XYZ file of C-alpha atoms in Angstrom:
481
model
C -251.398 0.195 -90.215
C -250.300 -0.322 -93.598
C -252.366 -3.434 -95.233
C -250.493 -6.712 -96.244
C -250.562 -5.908 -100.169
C -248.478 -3.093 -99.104
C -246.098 -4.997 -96.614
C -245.017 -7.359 -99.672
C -244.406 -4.566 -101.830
C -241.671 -3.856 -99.865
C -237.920 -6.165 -99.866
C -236.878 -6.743 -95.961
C -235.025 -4.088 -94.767
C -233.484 -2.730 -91.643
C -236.858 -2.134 -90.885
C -238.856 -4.830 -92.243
C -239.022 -8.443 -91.793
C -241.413 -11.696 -92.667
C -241.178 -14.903 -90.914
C -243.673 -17.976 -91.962
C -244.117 -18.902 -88.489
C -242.905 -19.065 -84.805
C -241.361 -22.461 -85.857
C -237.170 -20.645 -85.015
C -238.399 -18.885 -81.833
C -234.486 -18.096 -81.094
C -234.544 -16.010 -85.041
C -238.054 -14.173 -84.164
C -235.889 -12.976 -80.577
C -233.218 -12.082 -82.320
C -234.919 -9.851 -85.015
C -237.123 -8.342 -82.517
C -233.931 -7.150 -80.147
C -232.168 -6.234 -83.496
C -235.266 -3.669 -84.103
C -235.773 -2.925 -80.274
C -231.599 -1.613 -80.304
C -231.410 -0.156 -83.499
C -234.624 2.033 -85.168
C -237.362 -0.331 -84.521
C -238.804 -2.414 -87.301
C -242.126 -4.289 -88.243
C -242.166 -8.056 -88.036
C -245.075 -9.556 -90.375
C -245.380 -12.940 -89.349
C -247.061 -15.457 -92.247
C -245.305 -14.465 -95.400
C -242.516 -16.782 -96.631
C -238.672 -15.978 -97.329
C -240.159 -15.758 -101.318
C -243.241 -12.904 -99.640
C -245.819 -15.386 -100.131
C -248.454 -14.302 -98.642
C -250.174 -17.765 -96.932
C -251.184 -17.116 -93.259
C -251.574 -18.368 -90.083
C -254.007 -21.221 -89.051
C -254.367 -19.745 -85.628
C -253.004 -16.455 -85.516
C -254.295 -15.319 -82.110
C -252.978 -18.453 -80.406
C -249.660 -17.182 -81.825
C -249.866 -13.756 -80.907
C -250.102 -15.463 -76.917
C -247.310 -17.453 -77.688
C -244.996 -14.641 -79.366
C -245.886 -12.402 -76.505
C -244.860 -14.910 -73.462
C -241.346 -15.721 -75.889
C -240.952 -11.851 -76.010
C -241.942 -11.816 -71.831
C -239.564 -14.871 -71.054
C -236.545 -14.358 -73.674
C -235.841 -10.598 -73.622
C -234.193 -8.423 -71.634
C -234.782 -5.975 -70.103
C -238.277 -6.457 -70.289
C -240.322 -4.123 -72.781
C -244.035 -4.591 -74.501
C -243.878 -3.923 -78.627
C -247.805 -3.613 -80.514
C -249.329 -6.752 -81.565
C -252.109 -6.813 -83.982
C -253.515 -9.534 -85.681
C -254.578 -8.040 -89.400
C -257.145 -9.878 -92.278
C -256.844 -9.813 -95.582
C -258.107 -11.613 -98.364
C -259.389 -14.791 -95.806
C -256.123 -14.696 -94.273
C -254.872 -13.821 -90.838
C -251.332 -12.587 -90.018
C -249.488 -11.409 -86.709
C -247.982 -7.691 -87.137
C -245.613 -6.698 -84.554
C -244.604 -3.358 -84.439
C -241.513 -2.882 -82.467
C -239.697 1.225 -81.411
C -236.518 1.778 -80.722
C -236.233 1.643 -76.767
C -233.518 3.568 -75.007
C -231.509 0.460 -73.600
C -229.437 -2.462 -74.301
C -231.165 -5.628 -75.433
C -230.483 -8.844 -74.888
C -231.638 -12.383 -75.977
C -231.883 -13.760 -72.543
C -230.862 -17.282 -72.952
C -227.370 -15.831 -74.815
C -226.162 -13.531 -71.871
C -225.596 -9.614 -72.570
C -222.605 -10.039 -73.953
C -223.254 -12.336 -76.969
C -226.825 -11.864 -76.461
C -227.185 -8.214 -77.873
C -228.184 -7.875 -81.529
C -228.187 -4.445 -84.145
C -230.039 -4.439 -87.486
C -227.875 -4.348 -90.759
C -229.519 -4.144 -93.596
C -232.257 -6.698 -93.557
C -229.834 -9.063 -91.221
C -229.578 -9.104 -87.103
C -225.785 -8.972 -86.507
C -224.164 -9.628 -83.110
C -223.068 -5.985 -81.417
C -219.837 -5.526 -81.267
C -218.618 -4.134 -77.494
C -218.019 -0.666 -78.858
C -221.550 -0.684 -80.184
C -222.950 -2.225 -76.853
C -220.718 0.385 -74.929
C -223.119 2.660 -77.079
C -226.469 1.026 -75.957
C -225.388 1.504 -72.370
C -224.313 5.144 -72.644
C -227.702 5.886 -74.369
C -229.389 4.298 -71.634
C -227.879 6.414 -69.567
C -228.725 9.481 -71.517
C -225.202 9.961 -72.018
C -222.455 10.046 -74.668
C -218.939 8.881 -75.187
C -217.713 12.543 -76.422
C -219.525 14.253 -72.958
C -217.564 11.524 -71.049
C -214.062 13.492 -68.838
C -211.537 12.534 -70.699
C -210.131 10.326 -68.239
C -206.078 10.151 -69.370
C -205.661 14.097 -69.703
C -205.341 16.924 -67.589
C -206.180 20.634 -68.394
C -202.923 21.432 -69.811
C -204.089 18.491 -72.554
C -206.844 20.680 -73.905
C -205.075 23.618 -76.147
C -207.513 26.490 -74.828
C -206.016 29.466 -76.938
C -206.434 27.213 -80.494
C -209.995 27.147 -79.064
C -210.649 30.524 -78.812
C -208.604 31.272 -81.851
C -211.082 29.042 -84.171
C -213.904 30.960 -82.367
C -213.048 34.178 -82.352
C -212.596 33.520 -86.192
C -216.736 32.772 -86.149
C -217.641 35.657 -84.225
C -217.554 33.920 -80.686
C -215.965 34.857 -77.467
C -215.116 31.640 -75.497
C -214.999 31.764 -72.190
C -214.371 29.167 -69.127
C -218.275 29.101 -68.848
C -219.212 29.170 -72.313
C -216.591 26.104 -72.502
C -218.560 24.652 -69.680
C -221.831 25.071 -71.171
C -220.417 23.528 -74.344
C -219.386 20.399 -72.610
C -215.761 20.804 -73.105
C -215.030 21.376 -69.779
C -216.021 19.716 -66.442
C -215.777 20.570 -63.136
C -214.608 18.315 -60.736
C -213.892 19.923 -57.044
C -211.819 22.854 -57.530
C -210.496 21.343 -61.019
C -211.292 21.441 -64.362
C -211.265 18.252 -66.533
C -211.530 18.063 -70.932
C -214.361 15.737 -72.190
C -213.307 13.238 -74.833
C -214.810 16.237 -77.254
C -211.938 18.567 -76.387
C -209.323 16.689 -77.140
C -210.269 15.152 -80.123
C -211.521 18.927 -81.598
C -208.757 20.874 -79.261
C -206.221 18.726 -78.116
C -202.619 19.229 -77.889
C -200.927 17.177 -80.619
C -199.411 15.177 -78.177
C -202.179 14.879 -75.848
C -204.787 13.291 -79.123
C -201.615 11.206 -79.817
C -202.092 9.699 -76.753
C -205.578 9.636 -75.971
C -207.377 8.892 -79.522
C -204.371 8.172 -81.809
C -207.232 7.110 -84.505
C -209.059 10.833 -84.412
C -207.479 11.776 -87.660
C -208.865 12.685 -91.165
C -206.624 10.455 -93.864
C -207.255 11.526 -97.527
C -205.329 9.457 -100.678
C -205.788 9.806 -104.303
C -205.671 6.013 -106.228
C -204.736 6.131 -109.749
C -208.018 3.886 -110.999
C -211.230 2.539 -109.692
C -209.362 0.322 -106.355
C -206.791 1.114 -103.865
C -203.802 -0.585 -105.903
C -201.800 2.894 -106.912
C -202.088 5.153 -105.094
C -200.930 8.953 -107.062
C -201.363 11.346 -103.704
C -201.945 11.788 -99.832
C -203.097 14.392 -98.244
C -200.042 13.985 -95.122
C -196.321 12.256 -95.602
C -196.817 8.030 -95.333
C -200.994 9.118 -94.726
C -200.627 9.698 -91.379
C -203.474 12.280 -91.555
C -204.605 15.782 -90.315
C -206.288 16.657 -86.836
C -210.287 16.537 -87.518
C -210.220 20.732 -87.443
C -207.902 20.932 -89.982
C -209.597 18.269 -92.213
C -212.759 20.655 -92.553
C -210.050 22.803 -94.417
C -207.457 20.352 -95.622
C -209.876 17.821 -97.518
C -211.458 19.784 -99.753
C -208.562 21.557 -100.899
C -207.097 17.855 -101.158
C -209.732 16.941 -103.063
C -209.681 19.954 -105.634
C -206.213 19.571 -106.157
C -206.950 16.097 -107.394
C -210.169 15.855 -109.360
C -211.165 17.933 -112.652
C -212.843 20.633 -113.717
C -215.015 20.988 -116.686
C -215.957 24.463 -118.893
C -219.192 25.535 -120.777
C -220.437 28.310 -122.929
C -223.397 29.589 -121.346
C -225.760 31.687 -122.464
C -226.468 35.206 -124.528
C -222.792 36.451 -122.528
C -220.569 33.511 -124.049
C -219.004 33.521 -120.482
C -217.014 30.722 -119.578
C -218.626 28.597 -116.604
C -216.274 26.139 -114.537
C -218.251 22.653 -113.294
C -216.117 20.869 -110.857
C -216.193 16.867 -110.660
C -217.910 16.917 -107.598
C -220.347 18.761 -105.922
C -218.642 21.074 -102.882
C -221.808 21.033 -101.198
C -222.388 17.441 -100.761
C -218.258 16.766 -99.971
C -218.560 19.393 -97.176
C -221.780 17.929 -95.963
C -220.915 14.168 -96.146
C -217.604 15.352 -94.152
C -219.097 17.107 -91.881
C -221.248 14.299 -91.382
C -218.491 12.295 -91.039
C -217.252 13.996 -88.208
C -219.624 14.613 -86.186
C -221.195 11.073 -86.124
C -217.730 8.818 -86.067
C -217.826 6.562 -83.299
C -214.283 7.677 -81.650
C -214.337 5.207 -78.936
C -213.452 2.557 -82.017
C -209.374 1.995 -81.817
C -207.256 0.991 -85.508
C -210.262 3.178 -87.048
C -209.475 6.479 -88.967
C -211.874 8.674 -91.222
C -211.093 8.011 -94.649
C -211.555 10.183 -97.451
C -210.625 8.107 -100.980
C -210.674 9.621 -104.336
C -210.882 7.349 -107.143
C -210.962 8.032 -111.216
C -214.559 7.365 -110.650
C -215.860 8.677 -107.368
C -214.957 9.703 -103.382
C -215.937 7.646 -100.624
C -215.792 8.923 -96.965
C -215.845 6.274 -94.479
C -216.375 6.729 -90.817
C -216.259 4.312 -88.011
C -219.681 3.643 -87.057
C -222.646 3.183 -89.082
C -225.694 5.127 -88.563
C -226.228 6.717 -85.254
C -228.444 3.923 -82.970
C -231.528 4.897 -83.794
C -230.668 6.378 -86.722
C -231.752 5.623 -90.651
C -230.515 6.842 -93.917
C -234.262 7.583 -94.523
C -234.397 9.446 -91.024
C -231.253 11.292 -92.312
C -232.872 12.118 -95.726
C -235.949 13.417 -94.347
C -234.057 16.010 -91.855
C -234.298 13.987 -88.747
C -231.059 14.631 -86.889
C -229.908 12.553 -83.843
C -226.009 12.941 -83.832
C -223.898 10.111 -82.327
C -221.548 12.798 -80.832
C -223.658 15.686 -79.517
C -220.854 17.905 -78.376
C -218.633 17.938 -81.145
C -221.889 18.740 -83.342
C -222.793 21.698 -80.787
C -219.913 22.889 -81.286
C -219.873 22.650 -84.946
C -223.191 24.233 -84.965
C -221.856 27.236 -82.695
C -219.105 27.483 -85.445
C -221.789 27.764 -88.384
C -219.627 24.747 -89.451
C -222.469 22.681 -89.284
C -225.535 24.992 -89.982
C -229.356 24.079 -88.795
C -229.934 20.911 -87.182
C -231.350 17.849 -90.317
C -230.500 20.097 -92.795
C -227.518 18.616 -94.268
C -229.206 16.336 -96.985
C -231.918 19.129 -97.986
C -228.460 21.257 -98.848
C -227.158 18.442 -100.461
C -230.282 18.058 -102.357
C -230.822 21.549 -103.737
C -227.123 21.991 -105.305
C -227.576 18.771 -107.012
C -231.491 19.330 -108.669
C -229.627 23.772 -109.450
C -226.025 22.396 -110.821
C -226.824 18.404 -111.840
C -224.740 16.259 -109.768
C -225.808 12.935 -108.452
C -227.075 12.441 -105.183
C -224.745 10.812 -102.935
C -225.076 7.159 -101.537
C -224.764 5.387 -98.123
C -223.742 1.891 -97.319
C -223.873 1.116 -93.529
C -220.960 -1.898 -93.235
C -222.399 -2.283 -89.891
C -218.753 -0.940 -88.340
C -218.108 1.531 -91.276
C -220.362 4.224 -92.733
C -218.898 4.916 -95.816
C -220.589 7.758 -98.187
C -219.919 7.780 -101.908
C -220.036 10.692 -104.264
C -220.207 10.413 -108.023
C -218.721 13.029 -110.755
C -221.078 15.465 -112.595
C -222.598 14.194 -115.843
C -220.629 16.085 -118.359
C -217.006 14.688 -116.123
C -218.170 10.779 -115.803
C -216.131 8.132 -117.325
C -217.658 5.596 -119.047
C -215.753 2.256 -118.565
C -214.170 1.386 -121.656
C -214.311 4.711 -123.172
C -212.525 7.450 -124.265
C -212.188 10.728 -121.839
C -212.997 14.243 -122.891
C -211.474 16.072 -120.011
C -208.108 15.950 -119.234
C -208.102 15.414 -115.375
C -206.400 18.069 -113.221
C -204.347 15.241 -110.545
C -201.788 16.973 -107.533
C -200.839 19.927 -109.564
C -204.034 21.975 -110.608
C -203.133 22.256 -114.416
C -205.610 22.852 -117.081
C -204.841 20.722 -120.081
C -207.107 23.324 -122.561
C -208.989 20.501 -124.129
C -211.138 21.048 -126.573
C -214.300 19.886 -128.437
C -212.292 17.712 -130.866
C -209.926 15.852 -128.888
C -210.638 13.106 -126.549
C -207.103 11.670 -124.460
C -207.850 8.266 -124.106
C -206.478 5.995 -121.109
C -203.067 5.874 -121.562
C -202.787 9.702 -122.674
C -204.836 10.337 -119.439
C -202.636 8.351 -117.705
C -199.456 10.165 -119.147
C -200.822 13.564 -118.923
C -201.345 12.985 -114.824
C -197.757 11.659 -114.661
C -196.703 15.245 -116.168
C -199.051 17.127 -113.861
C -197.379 15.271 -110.771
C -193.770 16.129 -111.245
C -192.916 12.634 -112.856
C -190.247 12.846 -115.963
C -192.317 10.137 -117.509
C -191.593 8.855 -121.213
C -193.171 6.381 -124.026
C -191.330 2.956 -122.144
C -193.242 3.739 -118.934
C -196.383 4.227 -120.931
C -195.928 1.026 -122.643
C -194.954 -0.898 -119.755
C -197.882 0.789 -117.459
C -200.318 -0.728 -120.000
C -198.783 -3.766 -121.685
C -199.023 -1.767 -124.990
C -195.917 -1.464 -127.533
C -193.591 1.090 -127.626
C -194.847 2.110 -131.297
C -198.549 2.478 -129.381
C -197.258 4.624 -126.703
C -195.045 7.275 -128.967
C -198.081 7.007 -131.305
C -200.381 8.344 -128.197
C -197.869 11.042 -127.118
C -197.576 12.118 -130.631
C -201.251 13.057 -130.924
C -200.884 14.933 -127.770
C -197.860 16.732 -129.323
C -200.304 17.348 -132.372
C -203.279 18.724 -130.364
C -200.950 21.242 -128.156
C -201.514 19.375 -124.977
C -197.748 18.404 -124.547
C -194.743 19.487 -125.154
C -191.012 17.658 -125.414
C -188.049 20.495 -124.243
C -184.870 19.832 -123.461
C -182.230 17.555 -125.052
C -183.638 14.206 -125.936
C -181.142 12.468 -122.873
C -182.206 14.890 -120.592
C -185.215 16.781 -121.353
C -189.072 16.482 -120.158
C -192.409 16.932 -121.189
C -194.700 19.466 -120.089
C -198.388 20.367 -120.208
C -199.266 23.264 -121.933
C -201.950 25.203 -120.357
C -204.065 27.708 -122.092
C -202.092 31.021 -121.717
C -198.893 28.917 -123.371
């Protein structure tokens, strides 16, 4: 048991909490639920909202109390550790509290409005998806093992199926789909789960039957979703979630940058990409195999800004799930099937390893380590650019980006494009017959300032006017021009 110095070293978390006193029974209930449905959590009671440490007068007469409030106001009934702990002349009430398999309730709210989830270091109301969760998990079952009840056989597309694994090496088989929880037997019939027709579906049948199991990917021309400069699909609709684990990252190579060094005694050229592939084909994966598909009007998003990609997925954190759990290789996936067969696939490799590959490209090539923000509903995963490819806000950029059409502008040490000429130079790469009045207008600059900007890139061979000066273009010059 950690000691009370080190409690208040600590902020409250989604695992942590401090109450002065039992004086907001109905709070200390709904904290303890929270903990009890979510990873379990450590309530220190006698340390104020400011972690002051001051005590309790009678701390064993509490510990009776909370225990008969825990005994009377919770349901179903369950026992956490109590332990009354010194220090310093002072007593205090630890509660320890693990994550029970079940669905929580404070009793005097009803299981409905009753049931409570730990966000952050707040108890939040469950949604009914996430109590739908609880009660499969219960149950020792999952929403993706679940017969798909809508579709019929002819709904699951059995020869994609065996296409994608005969590609890894696998022979798939009625039993082997069996086995894998794709198929179910019912009498003399076969029935998909929910997991083969969200990974195997006809298009038609995961129209109908999960509409919202879709990958959509957009490129934004600055730091918010104002602009947009590129989609992955026509009006966003989105790829299948099989196709994503192909379609994604080439969406997202088309539309970031890539840097070049001189390295070493050879004075070979070596290529850095903005992000690391590793951690966007781990965070995706992620994605996939923990988003809570029973959500409706909830897609995966994949968003790539001038300064960093977030992947969102519906659902936060597995139940019983932390980011620390996830960091330190503990895996406990929200979909099981879909991540068995991701596993079988090699698509998703050994079971918690995800963040220690994550962790190794970043410490061998120096990228960032991703971040995680659990919006309770959302999961959403955010990747920062390498060093040497950041932006600073404000300042100039040294890298010409490479946005929808893969060009290398051949930058070099002694020019930097600043925003507008960054800006300009991604118009070119996209197609656009941009000139100086939409550069002007774009950033409330004069005309003078914008032919001022495309004249330097003129001077340092980046661009290049052809064409008659009605109907001519500009176009980037790349290094073999």
């Amino acid at each position: 048991m950690p000691a009370i110095a080190d409690f208040l070293r600590r902020n409250e978390s989604r695992t942590l909490e401090f109450k002065q006193d039992l004086s907001s029974p109905e709070r200390v209930l709904k904290a303890i639920v929270a903990f009890a449905n979510t990873t379990g959590g450590t309530l220190v009671v006698g340390i104020t909202d400011e972690r002051q440490a001051i005590g309790l007068a009678n701390a064993a007469t509490e510990e009776e109390r909370l225990a008969n409030l825990i005994a009377n106001g919770i349901e179903p009934a369950f026992s956490p550790d109590f332990q009354v702990v010194t220090e310093r002349g002072r007593d205090f009430l630890v509660v320890r509290v693990p994550r029970f398999p079940g669905m929580f309730y404070v009793r005097q709210e009803g299981a409905e409005q009753g049931v409570y989830l730990r966000h952050g270091s707040t108890n939040r109301r469950a949604t009914p998806e996430q109590r739908a969760e609880l009660q499969r998990q219960a149950q020792a079952g999952t929403f993706d093992s679940q017969v798909c009840v809508p579709a019929t056989l002819a709904d699951f597309d059995q020869e994609a199926a065996r296409r994608v694994f005969e590609a890894a090496g696998h022979e798939l088989t009625t039993a082997k789909m069996e086995t894998l929880h794709l198929l179910e037997r019912s009498g003399d019939t076969w029935l998909p789960t929910n997991a083969a027709i969200i990974l195997f579906g006809t298009a038609a049948a995961r129209a109908r039957c999960f509409p919202d199991a879709r990958v959509q990917a957009a490129r934004f021309a600055g730091t918010t979703k104002a602009e947009f400069l590129d989609q992955l699909e026509p009006e966003n609709r989105g790829v299948s979630i099989m196709a994503a684990l192909d379609e994604v990252p080439r969406f997202v190579r088309r539309n970031t940058r890539t840097a070049s060094r001189i390295t070493g005694e050879t004075l070979r050229r070596q290529d850095i990409p903005e992000y690391s592939a590793v951690a966007l084909r781990e965070v995706l994966v992620n994605a996939l195999a923990h988003a809570d598909y029973s959500r409706h009007g909830m897609t995966i998003k994949v968003a790539v800004y001038s300064n960093r990609i977030e992947v969102e997925n519906p659902g936060g954190w597995p139940l019983g799930l932390s980011e620390e759990d996830f960091r330190n290789g503990v895996s406990r996936a929200r979909n099981p099937v879909i991540a068995g067969v991701l596993h079988k696939l090699t698509i998703m490799e050994n079971w918690g390893s995800g963040f220690e590959r994550i962790e190794t490209d970043a410490r061998e090539h120096g990228y960032p380590l991703p971040q995680w923000e659990d919006k309770g509903t959302v999961l959403r995963a955010k990747l920062l650019p390498h060093p040497e490819l950041r932006i600073p806000v404000g300042e100039e950029v040294a890298v010409t980006p490479d946005v929808t059409a893969n060009v290398t502008a051949n930058v070099t040490e002694n020019f930097s494009a600043n925003e507008r000429q960054q800006w300009f130079m991604q118009q070119i790469a996209r197609g656009v017959n941009v000139r100086p009045n939409a550069l002007s207008e774009r950033f409330g600059v004069t005309e003078r300032t914008a032919k001022r900007d495309i004249a330097a890139l003129q001077d340092a061979e980046k661009i290049v006017f052809v064409g008659s000066t009605k109907t001519g273009r500009y176009i980037l010059l790349t290094k073999d021009e």
